[in-house]
Amino acid sequence: MTSSQRARAAQCVPGVSSLRPGLRPSHEIQEQEHANEGQQAEMEEITFSKDTVLSDIHLRIQHKRQFMVRLNAVGQPVFQTQFKVLWGNKVLETGTNKEDISLHDEKESLPSKETTPPDVQELSSLLDDDGDLEVLRRPPSPSDRSESPCIRDVVCPTILTIGSEEDCREGASCNAEDVIKIEHTMATPLEDVGKQIWRGAFLLADYILWQQDLFRGCTALELGAGTGFTSIIMATVAKTVYCTDVGEDLLDMCKKNISLNKGLTKTAGGQMKVKELDWLKNQLCTDLEDPYSWTEDDIADLYDQTTVILAADVFYDDDLTDALFKTLYRLTHALTRLCTIYLSIERRFNFTVRYMDITCDAYNYFRNCLNNFEKISDGKLKWTVTEIRPVFPQFFCYEREHLELWKISSTALT
Ligand SMILES: C[S@@+](CC[C@H](N)C(=O)[O-])C[C@H]1O[C@@H](n2cnc3c(N)ncnc32)[C@H](O)[C@@H]1O
């Protein structure tokens, strides 16, 4: 941890961060982001309650208009953001270092979109709020970076400012192959954090886009999918994606996002199914009254066909982490085929009263669970854990610091 990170983290209010390791409540972020502006008290008073979590992704973007599209069923403002996919030579070659990659047996070639739309150049030259041209900087080539393989120039997502309602219309063709449109909230209580997009979703999406051949035609299951960002990217190559989470309001939002991005996923021809899958329950929901319940056919297809399980940024509460690992255990045993699990996590540093220091409890807990998972010997399956170093190219602009990607492969013992 650098001294500046330590200083920033030390500004956190101890009481709340020790109660909730993981995602940072609003007042911590406000202190970090607005301390110099002296606006924190004002903001807390006007806008946020104590356990509100602000969107990390969007907080880093300055001077950008966000387009509020509606209020959701529980009265939270919903925004739509368009994230640009950087194809071909626009890809940010984040520390793409052959030596690093070969250590992990990854492929070295960068994918490029088969058909690059002619106006991709226009997309990279955007107008800012004042009408000035904003040009994406070309990342330095790997040969420019011999001293430090992980230098990144861009530290925030590329947001395409939505200029008119016309652009926002469902199905409106806004270079469908290069832009992913996501409805999300900016600030939500802790129990609704799935309505925001987290950086772990970008990391996993980057990996999928980089390793397209690995996932082409597969059936994938995403756990804790939130807005559906990673599932949508997976659906650009997979045959079927089961996009799962809990809560009707969240699943509605996810479904809406899938429909907003039909243009992006249609080339793969795969289907996306939004379903409820609660890690705290042993059974899949089959209640026909529930709009996101599972049919018998879905369940049979899930168990027979799934070979990939994904989960992005879902380790922020120890009880949920336990529940998720139990779910992974149950699922991998129920699946007919062997599967590979990809987990992204952000190492978050919080001040805790217990240790009177900066710790990353939720991350440490996750690592313990990962170790224990690998040690399980039930005579049926064996799991092997590998870290995939995040040195593969970025198809989305975001800050990768403290993000990690883990792969768990199952092997049959009988
Ligand atoms: C921090 S969000 C990450 C969302 C999304 N994967 C992303 O990275 O943008 C954590 C997700 O875990 C989901 N979650 C929490 N408890 C859950 C449970 N018991 N069963 C299934 N999903 C759960 C939340 O609803 C939320 O979508």
Tab-separated table of C-alpha atoms and ligand atoms in Angstrom:
chain	number	residue	atom	x	y	z
A	1	MET	CA	0.000	0.000	0.000
A	2	THR	CA	1.459	3.381	-0.927
A	3	SER	CA	1.614	6.218	1.585
A	4	SER	CA	-1.031	8.170	-0.320
A	5	GLN	CA	-3.421	5.208	-0.274
A	6	ARG	CA	-2.768	4.798	3.420
A	7	ALA	CA	-3.455	8.471	3.997
A	8	ARG	CA	-6.662	8.282	1.975
A	9	ALA	CA	-7.835	5.146	3.738
A	10	ALA	CA	-6.979	6.621	7.130
A	11	GLN	CA	-9.562	9.309	6.496
A	12	CYS	CA	-12.307	6.667	6.619
A	13	VAL	CA	-14.706	6.840	9.497
A	14	PRO	CA	-13.657	3.854	11.619
A	15	GLY	CA	-17.003	2.754	13.031
A	16	VAL	CA	-18.843	1.991	9.850
A	17	SER	CA	-15.944	0.554	7.871
A	18	SER	CA	-15.256	-1.938	10.641
A	19	LEU	CA	-18.863	-3.029	10.554
A	20	ARG	CA	-18.872	-3.492	6.823
A	21	PRO	CA	-15.573	-4.455	5.294
A	22	GLY	CA	-15.661	-4.346	1.540
A	23	LEU	CA	-17.616	-1.805	-0.407
A	24	ARG	CA	-17.091	1.657	0.939
A	25	PRO	CA	-20.054	3.529	2.391
A	26	SER	CA	-20.669	7.003	1.033
A	27	HIS	CA	-19.146	8.998	3.828
A	28	GLU	CA	-15.784	7.265	3.383
A	29	ILE	CA	-15.759	8.040	-0.300
A	30	GLN	CA	-16.999	11.547	0.255
A	31	GLU	CA	-14.159	12.219	2.641
A	32	GLN	CA	-11.690	10.927	0.122
A	33	GLU	CA	-13.110	12.641	-2.913
A	34	HIS	CA	-14.403	15.868	-1.516
A	35	ALA	CA	-12.270	16.649	1.525
A	36	ASN	CA	-10.506	19.469	-0.255
A	37	GLU	CA	-13.709	20.975	-1.482
A	38	GLY	CA	-15.184	21.158	1.998
A	39	GLN	CA	-18.526	19.889	0.733
A	40	GLN	CA	-18.852	16.650	2.609
A	41	ALA	CA	-21.189	17.773	5.363
A	42	GLU	CA	-23.383	19.493	2.838
A	43	MET	CA	-23.569	16.442	0.578
A	44	GLU	CA	-24.356	14.038	3.380
A	45	GLU	CA	-27.072	16.303	4.630
A	46	ILE	CA	-28.734	16.774	1.295
A	47	THR	CA	-28.312	13.550	-0.588
A	48	PHE	CA	-27.102	10.491	1.178
A	49	SER	CA	-28.005	8.353	4.124
A	50	LYS	CA	-25.332	6.760	6.275
A	51	ASP	CA	-25.073	3.428	4.521
A	52	THR	CA	-25.300	4.768	0.981
A	53	VAL	CA	-22.671	3.356	-1.367
A	54	LEU	CA	-21.609	5.596	-4.222
A	55	SER	CA	-20.636	4.329	-7.635
A	56	ASP	CA	-16.862	4.000	-7.674
A	57	ILE	CA	-16.813	3.928	-11.458
A	58	HIS	CA	-18.763	7.117	-11.877
A	59	LEU	CA	-17.178	9.053	-9.039
A	60	ARG	CA	-13.949	9.089	-10.983
A	61	ILE	CA	-15.493	10.826	-13.931
A	62	GLN	CA	-15.431	14.555	-13.848
A	63	HIS	CA	-17.397	17.073	-15.844
A	64	LYS	CA	-19.593	14.490	-17.507
A	65	ARG	CA	-23.314	14.726	-17.745
A	66	GLN	CA	-25.170	11.583	-16.820
A	67	PHE	CA	-28.569	10.936	-18.316
A	68	MET	CA	-31.185	10.001	-15.784
A	69	VAL	CA	-33.700	7.789	-17.522
A	70	ARG	CA	-36.224	6.892	-14.845
A	71	LEU	CA	-36.935	6.142	-11.222
A	72	ASN	CA	-36.921	2.437	-10.409
A	73	ALA	CA	-39.633	0.591	-8.495
A	74	VAL	CA	-38.164	1.717	-5.177
A	75	GLY	CA	-37.755	5.350	-6.230
A	76	GLN	CA	-34.010	5.316	-6.930
A	77	PRO	CA	-32.834	7.418	-9.885
A	78	VAL	CA	-31.659	5.192	-12.733
A	79	PHE	CA	-29.036	6.477	-15.152
A	80	GLN	CA	-27.905	5.156	-18.492
A	81	THR	CA	-24.226	5.091	-19.349
A	82	GLN	CA	-22.715	4.030	-22.627
A	83	PHE	CA	-19.356	2.325	-22.291
A	84	LYS	CA	-17.256	2.127	-25.390
A	85	VAL	CA	-15.597	-1.157	-26.309
A	86	LEU	CA	-12.069	-0.475	-27.559
A	87	TRP	CA	-11.596	-2.888	-30.431
A	88	GLY	CA	-8.507	-3.572	-32.525
A	89	ASN	CA	-5.849	-0.887	-32.331
A	90	LYS	CA	-7.906	1.044	-29.776
A	91	VAL	CA	-7.311	-1.695	-27.188
A	92	LEU	CA	-5.336	-0.477	-24.190
A	93	GLU	CA	-2.384	-2.786	-24.106
A	94	THR	CA	-2.159	-2.879	-20.360
A	95	GLY	CA	1.264	-4.209	-19.586
A	96	THR	CA	0.876	-6.835	-22.253
A	97	ASN	CA	4.131	-8.548	-21.623
A	98	LYS	CA	4.764	-11.869	-23.318
A	99	GLU	CA	6.800	-13.150	-20.412
A	100	ASP	CA	4.020	-12.463	-17.919
A	101	ILE	CA	1.397	-13.997	-20.134
A	102	SER	CA	3.238	-17.183	-20.987
A	103	LEU	CA	3.615	-17.826	-17.261
A	104	HIS	CA	-0.092	-18.362	-17.233
A	105	ASP	CA	-0.416	-20.138	-20.510
A	106	GLU	CA	-2.566	-17.428	-21.999
A	107	LYS	CA	-2.820	-16.591	-25.687
A	108	GLU	CA	-0.753	-13.740	-26.932
A	109	SER	CA	-2.682	-12.459	-29.896
A	110	LEU	CA	-5.017	-9.527	-29.552
A	111	PRO	CA	-8.448	-10.085	-30.989
A	112	SER	CA	-9.832	-7.561	-33.348
A	113	LYS	CA	-13.446	-7.198	-34.263
A	114	GLU	CA	-14.108	-9.021	-37.505
A	115	THR	CA	-16.013	-6.150	-38.974
A	116	THR	CA	-14.832	-2.814	-37.708
A	117	PRO	CA	-17.600	-0.287	-38.275
A	118	PRO	CA	-16.507	2.519	-40.587
A	119	ASP	CA	-17.349	5.228	-38.084
A	120	VAL	CA	-15.214	3.858	-35.284
A	121	GLN	CA	-12.899	6.811	-35.782
A	122	GLU	CA	-15.775	9.174	-35.154
A	123	LEU	CA	-16.493	7.433	-31.891
A	124	SER	CA	-13.010	8.036	-30.636
A	125	SER	CA	-13.314	11.734	-31.283
A	126	LEU	CA	-16.086	12.844	-29.018
A	127	LEU	CA	-17.415	16.215	-28.144
A	128	ASP	CA	-17.235	17.199	-24.510
A	129	ASP	CA	-19.847	19.278	-22.723
A	130	ASP	CA	-18.467	22.477	-24.201
A	131	GLY	CA	-18.411	21.130	-27.715
A	132	ASP	CA	-14.632	20.610	-27.716
A	133	LEU	CA	-13.165	17.533	-29.309
A	134	GLU	CA	-12.084	14.877	-26.854
A	135	VAL	CA	-9.603	12.506	-28.436
A	136	LEU	CA	-8.756	9.152	-26.892
A	137	ARG	CA	-5.030	8.990	-26.347
A	138	ARG	CA	-3.297	6.122	-28.090
A	139	PRO	CA	-1.703	3.954	-25.403
A	140	PRO	CA	2.058	3.626	-25.685
A	141	SER	CA	3.209	0.438	-27.363
A	142	PRO	CA	4.571	-2.294	-25.104
A	143	SER	CA	8.080	-1.494	-26.306
A	144	ASP	CA	7.738	1.982	-24.759
A	145	ARG	CA	7.269	0.461	-21.369
A	146	SER	CA	10.213	-1.731	-20.693
A	147	GLU	CA	10.755	-0.161	-17.277
A	148	SER	CA	7.271	-0.646	-15.944
A	149	PRO	CA	5.013	-3.209	-17.615
A	150	CYS	CA	1.852	-2.045	-15.875
A	151	ILE	CA	1.692	1.649	-16.744
A	152	ARG	CA	-1.792	2.826	-17.635
A	153	ASP	CA	-2.688	6.209	-18.973
A	154	VAL	CA	-6.397	6.156	-18.522
A	155	VAL	CA	-7.830	5.968	-15.067
A	156	CYS	CA	-11.520	6.378	-15.677
A	157	PRO	CA	-14.112	4.775	-17.936
A	158	THR	CA	-14.820	6.302	-21.301
A	159	ILE	CA	-18.326	7.580	-21.004
A	160	LEU	CA	-20.156	8.588	-24.100
A	161	THR	CA	-22.188	11.542	-23.030
A	162	ILE	CA	-25.745	11.083	-24.077
A	163	GLY	CA	-26.794	14.121	-25.997
A	164	SER	CA	-30.446	13.552	-26.618
A	165	GLU	CA	-33.257	11.275	-25.679
A	166	GLU	CA	-33.119	9.904	-29.210
A	167	ASP	CA	-29.762	8.253	-28.412
A	168	CYS	CA	-31.274	6.594	-25.403
A	169	ARG	CA	-34.165	4.909	-27.081
A	170	GLU	CA	-34.180	1.176	-26.712
A	171	GLY	CA	-32.824	-0.428	-29.863
A	172	ALA	CA	-31.543	2.877	-31.242
A	173	SER	CA	-28.515	2.001	-33.327
A	174	CYS	CA	-25.602	3.774	-31.741
A	175	ASN	CA	-22.788	1.740	-33.280
A	176	ALA	CA	-24.151	-1.300	-31.542
A	177	GLU	CA	-20.950	-3.279	-31.904
A	178	ASP	CA	-18.804	-0.784	-30.058
A	179	VAL	CA	-20.965	0.464	-27.264
A	180	ILE	CA	-22.528	-1.244	-24.317
A	181	LYS	CA	-25.437	0.631	-22.773
A	182	ILE	CA	-26.103	0.054	-19.130
A	183	GLU	CA	-28.826	1.305	-16.863
A	184	HIS	CA	-27.602	1.596	-13.299
A	185	THR	CA	-27.883	3.654	-10.160
A	186	MET	CA	-25.215	6.007	-8.846
A	187	ALA	CA	-25.864	5.661	-5.141
A	188	THR	CA	-27.673	2.879	-3.353
A	189	PRO	CA	-27.925	1.289	0.080
A	190	LEU	CA	-25.528	-1.586	0.701
A	191	GLU	CA	-28.159	-4.205	-0.060
A	192	ASP	CA	-28.660	-2.718	-3.528
A	193	VAL	CA	-25.021	-2.485	-4.645
A	194	GLY	CA	-25.785	-4.774	-7.587
A	195	LYS	CA	-27.552	-1.856	-9.251
A	196	GLN	CA	-24.193	-0.164	-9.769
A	197	ILE	CA	-21.380	-1.353	-12.031
A	198	TRP	CA	-18.195	-2.439	-10.296
A	199	ARG	CA	-14.679	-2.510	-11.681
A	200	GLY	CA	-14.446	-6.270	-11.206
A	201	ALA	CA	-17.102	-6.544	-13.923
A	202	PHE	CA	-14.817	-4.650	-16.324
A	203	LEU	CA	-11.849	-6.877	-15.492
A	204	LEU	CA	-13.793	-10.057	-16.160
A	205	ALA	CA	-15.298	-8.564	-19.319
A	206	ASP	CA	-11.802	-7.661	-20.539
A	207	TYR	CA	-10.638	-11.203	-19.961
A	208	ILE	CA	-13.604	-12.643	-21.864
A	209	LEU	CA	-13.000	-10.320	-24.816
A	210	TRP	CA	-9.312	-11.183	-24.821
A	211	GLN	CA	-9.934	-14.936	-24.633
A	212	GLN	CA	-12.948	-15.088	-26.923
A	213	ASP	CA	-11.966	-18.452	-28.399
A	214	LEU	CA	-11.918	-20.005	-24.951
A	215	PHE	CA	-15.555	-19.080	-24.381
A	216	ARG	CA	-16.978	-19.339	-27.904
A	217	GLY	CA	-20.152	-21.439	-27.966
A	218	CYS	CA	-20.062	-22.271	-24.250
A	219	THR	CA	-22.869	-22.213	-21.717
A	220	ALA	CA	-21.959	-19.857	-18.890
A	221	LEU	CA	-23.504	-19.027	-15.552
A	222	GLU	CA	-22.883	-15.696	-13.866
A	223	LEU	CA	-23.490	-15.406	-10.124
A	224	GLY	CA	-24.281	-11.995	-8.605
A	225	ALA	CA	-24.469	-10.471	-12.071
A	226	GLY	CA	-25.853	-7.102	-10.923
A	227	THR	CA	-26.548	-4.896	-13.945
A	228	GLY	CA	-25.606	-7.784	-16.256
A	229	PHE	CA	-22.529	-6.050	-17.725
A	230	THR	CA	-20.239	-9.121	-17.688
A	231	SER	CA	-22.990	-11.488	-18.807
A	232	ILE	CA	-23.739	-9.254	-21.792
A	233	ILE	CA	-20.082	-9.306	-22.813
A	234	MET	CA	-20.037	-13.087	-22.365
A	235	ALA	CA	-23.110	-13.324	-24.618
A	236	THR	CA	-21.107	-11.793	-27.469
A	237	VAL	CA	-19.326	-15.166	-27.751
A	238	ALA	CA	-21.220	-17.766	-25.700
A	239	LYS	CA	-24.144	-19.940	-26.777
A	240	THR	CA	-26.150	-19.444	-23.599
A	241	VAL	CA	-25.606	-17.198	-20.581
A	242	TYR	CA	-27.542	-17.662	-17.360
A	243	CYS	CA	-27.383	-14.256	-15.758
A	244	THR	CA	-28.359	-14.614	-12.096
A	245	ASP	CA	-28.794	-12.510	-8.996
A	246	VAL	CA	-31.450	-11.806	-6.364
A	247	GLY	CA	-34.247	-9.231	-6.117
A	248	GLU	CA	-36.922	-8.527	-8.680
A	249	ASP	CA	-36.034	-4.864	-9.096
A	250	LEU	CA	-32.395	-5.698	-9.819
A	251	LEU	CA	-33.275	-8.556	-12.161
A	252	ASP	CA	-35.689	-6.234	-13.999
A	253	MET	CA	-32.837	-3.781	-14.520
A	254	CYS	CA	-30.599	-6.569	-15.739
A	255	LYS	CA	-33.255	-7.716	-18.197
A	256	LYS	CA	-33.622	-4.157	-19.467
A	257	ASN	CA	-29.866	-3.938	-20.018
A	258	ILE	CA	-29.898	-7.153	-21.989
A	259	SER	CA	-32.595	-5.780	-24.235
A	260	LEU	CA	-30.683	-2.479	-24.652
A	261	ASN	CA	-27.684	-4.431	-25.933
A	262	LYS	CA	-29.316	-6.823	-28.354
A	263	GLY	CA	-27.274	-5.273	-31.154
A	264	LEU	CA	-24.052	-6.197	-29.385
A	265	THR	CA	-24.955	-9.802	-28.672
A	266	LYS	CA	-26.940	-10.710	-31.779
A	267	THR	CA	-23.885	-11.678	-33.866
A	268	ALA	CA	-23.062	-14.522	-31.484
A	269	GLY	CA	-26.669	-15.664	-31.744
A	270	GLY	CA	-26.555	-16.821	-28.159
A	271	GLN	CA	-29.351	-16.477	-25.699
A	272	MET	CA	-29.381	-14.785	-22.332
A	273	LYS	CA	-31.626	-15.917	-19.520
A	274	VAL	CA	-32.129	-13.818	-16.414
A	275	LYS	CA	-32.818	-16.013	-13.392
A	276	GLU	CA	-32.904	-15.786	-9.653
A	277	LEU	CA	-30.100	-17.679	-7.953
A	278	ASP	CA	-29.715	-16.957	-4.246
A	279	TRP	CA	-26.494	-18.253	-2.675
A	280	LEU	CA	-28.282	-18.432	0.653
A	281	LYS	CA	-30.706	-21.032	-0.688
A	282	ASN	CA	-29.892	-24.643	-1.527
A	283	GLN	CA	-32.476	-24.921	-4.287
A	284	LEU	CA	-33.123	-22.986	-7.458
A	285	CYS	CA	-36.408	-21.087	-7.402
A	286	THR	CA	-39.075	-22.971	-9.391
A	287	ASP	CA	-42.087	-21.024	-8.169
A	288	LEU	CA	-44.050	-20.217	-11.325
A	289	GLU	CA	-45.374	-17.028	-9.725
A	290	ASP	CA	-41.818	-15.679	-9.610
A	291	PRO	CA	-40.913	-13.951	-12.903
A	292	TYR	CA	-37.294	-15.099	-12.600
A	293	SER	CA	-37.887	-18.699	-11.578
A	294	TRP	CA	-36.364	-21.705	-13.360
A	295	THR	CA	-38.283	-24.099	-15.582
A	296	GLU	CA	-37.381	-27.775	-15.584
A	297	ASP	CA	-35.858	-27.371	-19.032
A	298	ASP	CA	-33.690	-24.465	-17.856
A	299	ILE	CA	-32.428	-26.475	-14.921
A	300	ALA	CA	-31.657	-29.486	-17.103
A	301	ASP	CA	-29.836	-27.275	-19.621
A	302	LEU	CA	-27.909	-25.459	-16.868
A	303	TYR	CA	-26.681	-28.683	-15.300
A	304	ASP	CA	-25.979	-30.496	-18.572
A	305	GLN	CA	-24.292	-27.735	-20.537
A	306	THR	CA	-22.546	-25.285	-18.206
A	307	THR	CA	-18.753	-25.291	-18.395
A	308	VAL	CA	-18.030	-21.742	-17.214
A	309	ILE	CA	-19.051	-19.947	-14.020
A	310	LEU	CA	-18.358	-16.245	-13.526
A	311	ALA	CA	-18.640	-13.917	-10.556
A	312	ALA	CA	-17.429	-10.313	-10.482
A	313	ASP	CA	-16.855	-8.382	-7.294
A	314	VAL	CA	-19.038	-10.472	-5.024
A	315	PHE	CA	-16.711	-10.823	-2.019
A	316	TYR	CA	-17.489	-7.965	0.362
A	317	ASP	CA	-19.320	-9.656	3.209
A	318	ASP	CA	-17.920	-12.757	4.923
A	319	ASP	CA	-21.295	-14.481	5.316
A	320	LEU	CA	-22.026	-13.983	1.628
A	321	THR	CA	-18.531	-15.182	0.741
A	322	ASP	CA	-19.193	-18.402	2.680
A	323	ALA	CA	-22.545	-18.769	0.949
A	324	LEU	CA	-21.011	-18.214	-2.465
A	325	PHE	CA	-18.287	-20.839	-1.971
A	326	LYS	CA	-20.933	-23.322	-0.774
A	327	THR	CA	-22.930	-22.516	-3.911
A	328	LEU	CA	-19.854	-23.114	-6.065
A	329	TYR	CA	-19.312	-26.461	-4.333
A	330	ARG	CA	-22.946	-27.492	-4.863
A	331	LEU	CA	-23.030	-26.347	-8.472
A	332	THR	CA	-19.761	-27.952	-9.557
A	333	HIS	CA	-21.005	-31.265	-8.163
A	334	ALA	CA	-24.383	-30.906	-9.839
A	335	LEU	CA	-22.946	-30.101	-13.279
A	336	THR	CA	-22.568	-32.945	-15.744
A	337	ARG	CA	-19.389	-31.443	-17.193
A	338	LEU	CA	-16.232	-30.168	-15.596
A	339	CYS	CA	-16.197	-26.431	-15.315
A	340	THR	CA	-13.915	-23.466	-14.883
A	341	ILE	CA	-14.789	-20.689	-12.470
A	342	TYR	CA	-13.550	-17.107	-12.936
A	343	LEU	CA	-13.736	-14.751	-9.962
A	344	SER	CA	-12.749	-11.100	-9.947
A	345	ILE	CA	-12.198	-9.214	-6.736
A	346	GLU	CA	-11.076	-5.770	-5.696
A	347	ARG	CA	-8.723	-5.554	-2.773
A	348	ARG	CA	-10.331	-2.837	-0.666
A	349	PHE	CA	-8.550	-1.209	2.212
A	350	ASN	CA	-10.571	-0.041	5.186
A	351	PHE	CA	-9.707	1.264	8.596
A	352	THR	CA	-10.983	-1.145	11.240
A	353	VAL	CA	-11.415	-0.478	14.940
A	354	ARG	CA	-10.599	-4.103	15.734
A	355	TYR	CA	-7.019	-3.741	14.506
A	356	MET	CA	-6.820	0.071	14.707
A	357	ASP	CA	-5.215	-0.133	11.310
A	358	ILE	CA	-5.887	-0.330	7.600
A	359	THR	CA	-6.848	-3.873	6.629
A	360	CYS	CA	-8.510	-5.659	3.762
A	361	ASP	CA	-10.580	-8.112	5.768
A	362	ALA	CA	-13.039	-9.091	3.050
A	363	TYR	CA	-10.185	-9.818	0.657
A	364	ASN	CA	-8.275	-11.847	3.245
A	365	TYR	CA	-11.399	-13.815	4.006
A	366	PHE	CA	-11.855	-14.532	0.309
A	367	ARG	CA	-8.248	-15.767	0.026
A	368	ASN	CA	-8.770	-18.100	3.009
A	369	CYS	CA	-11.902	-19.518	1.428
A	370	LEU	CA	-10.037	-19.972	-1.841
A	371	ASN	CA	-7.261	-21.904	-0.067
A	372	ASN	CA	-9.776	-24.044	1.776
A	373	PHE	CA	-11.679	-24.728	-1.422
A	374	GLU	CA	-8.533	-26.048	-3.054
A	375	LYS	CA	-7.889	-28.310	-0.084
A	376	ILE	CA	-11.296	-30.016	-0.152
A	377	SER	CA	-10.893	-33.721	-0.828
A	378	ASP	CA	-14.257	-35.389	-1.191
A	379	GLY	CA	-13.064	-38.138	-3.515
A	380	LYS	CA	-15.185	-36.820	-6.402
A	381	LEU	CA	-13.752	-33.513	-7.580
A	382	LYS	CA	-10.529	-31.664	-7.125
A	383	TRP	CA	-10.193	-27.915	-7.623
A	384	THR	CA	-7.063	-26.131	-8.765
A	385	VAL	CA	-6.720	-22.412	-8.122
A	386	THR	CA	-4.613	-20.130	-10.358
A	387	GLU	CA	-4.262	-16.387	-10.338
A	388	ILE	CA	-4.582	-14.766	-13.752
A	389	ARG	CA	-2.459	-11.670	-13.535
A	390	PRO	CA	-4.355	-8.689	-14.942
A	391	VAL	CA	-1.776	-7.879	-17.568
A	392	PHE	CA	-4.043	-8.614	-20.507
A	393	PRO	CA	-5.282	-5.736	-22.675
A	394	GLN	CA	-8.114	-3.462	-21.633
A	395	PHE	CA	-11.173	-3.209	-23.815
A	396	PHE	CA	-12.687	-0.765	-21.356
A	397	CYS	CA	-11.063	2.216	-19.701
A	398	TYR	CA	-10.950	1.946	-15.922
A	399	GLU	CA	-8.366	1.816	-13.188
A	400	ARG	CA	-7.157	-1.745	-12.592
A	401	GLU	CA	-5.282	-1.060	-9.399
A	402	HIS	CA	-6.126	-3.572	-6.644
A	403	LEU	CA	-8.198	-5.750	-8.985
A	404	GLU	CA	-7.465	-9.471	-9.159
A	405	LEU	CA	-8.740	-12.337	-11.281
A	406	TRP	CA	-8.789	-15.940	-10.052
A	407	LYS	CA	-9.483	-19.131	-11.929
A	408	ILE	CA	-10.659	-22.384	-10.337
A	409	SER	CA	-10.600	-25.495	-12.517
A	410	SER	CA	-12.326	-28.694	-11.538
A	411	THR	CA	-10.978	-32.183	-12.221
A	412	ALA	CA	-12.918	-35.413	-11.764
A	413	LEU	CA	-11.382	-37.959	-9.386
A	414	THR	CA	-13.711	-40.837	-10.181
B	1	LIG	C1	-20.842	-5.557	-5.673
B	1	LIG	S1	-22.166	-6.237	-6.546
B	1	LIG	C2	-21.378	-6.781	-8.028
B	1	LIG	C3	-22.325	-6.742	-9.181
B	1	LIG	C4	-21.702	-7.085	-10.529
B	1	LIG	N1	-21.167	-8.425	-10.534
B	1	LIG	C5	-20.622	-6.089	-10.889
B	1	LIG	O1	-19.424	-6.414	-10.703
B	1	LIG	O2	-20.940	-4.989	-11.346
B	1	LIG	C6	-22.482	-7.767	-5.686
B	1	LIG	C7	-23.613	-8.577	-6.265
B	1	LIG	O3	-23.837	-9.744	-5.472
B	1	LIG	C8	-25.254	-9.951	-5.394
B	1	LIG	N2	-25.634	-10.744	-4.215
B	1	LIG	C9	-25.553	-10.390	-2.921
B	1	LIG	N3	-26.069	-11.350	-2.149
B	1	LIG	C10	-26.492	-12.353	-2.971
B	1	LIG	C11	-27.108	-13.623	-2.775
B	1	LIG	N4	-27.419	-14.055	-1.560
B	1	LIG	N5	-27.376	-14.383	-3.842
B	1	LIG	C12	-27.082	-13.945	-5.088
B	1	LIG	N6	-26.501	-12.754	-5.354
B	1	LIG	C13	-26.214	-11.969	-4.301
B	1	LIG	C14	-25.792	-8.531	-5.290
B	1	LIG	O4	-27.174	-8.462	-5.575
B	1	LIG	C15	-24.923	-7.811	-6.294
B	1	LIG	O5	-25.461	-7.854	-7.570
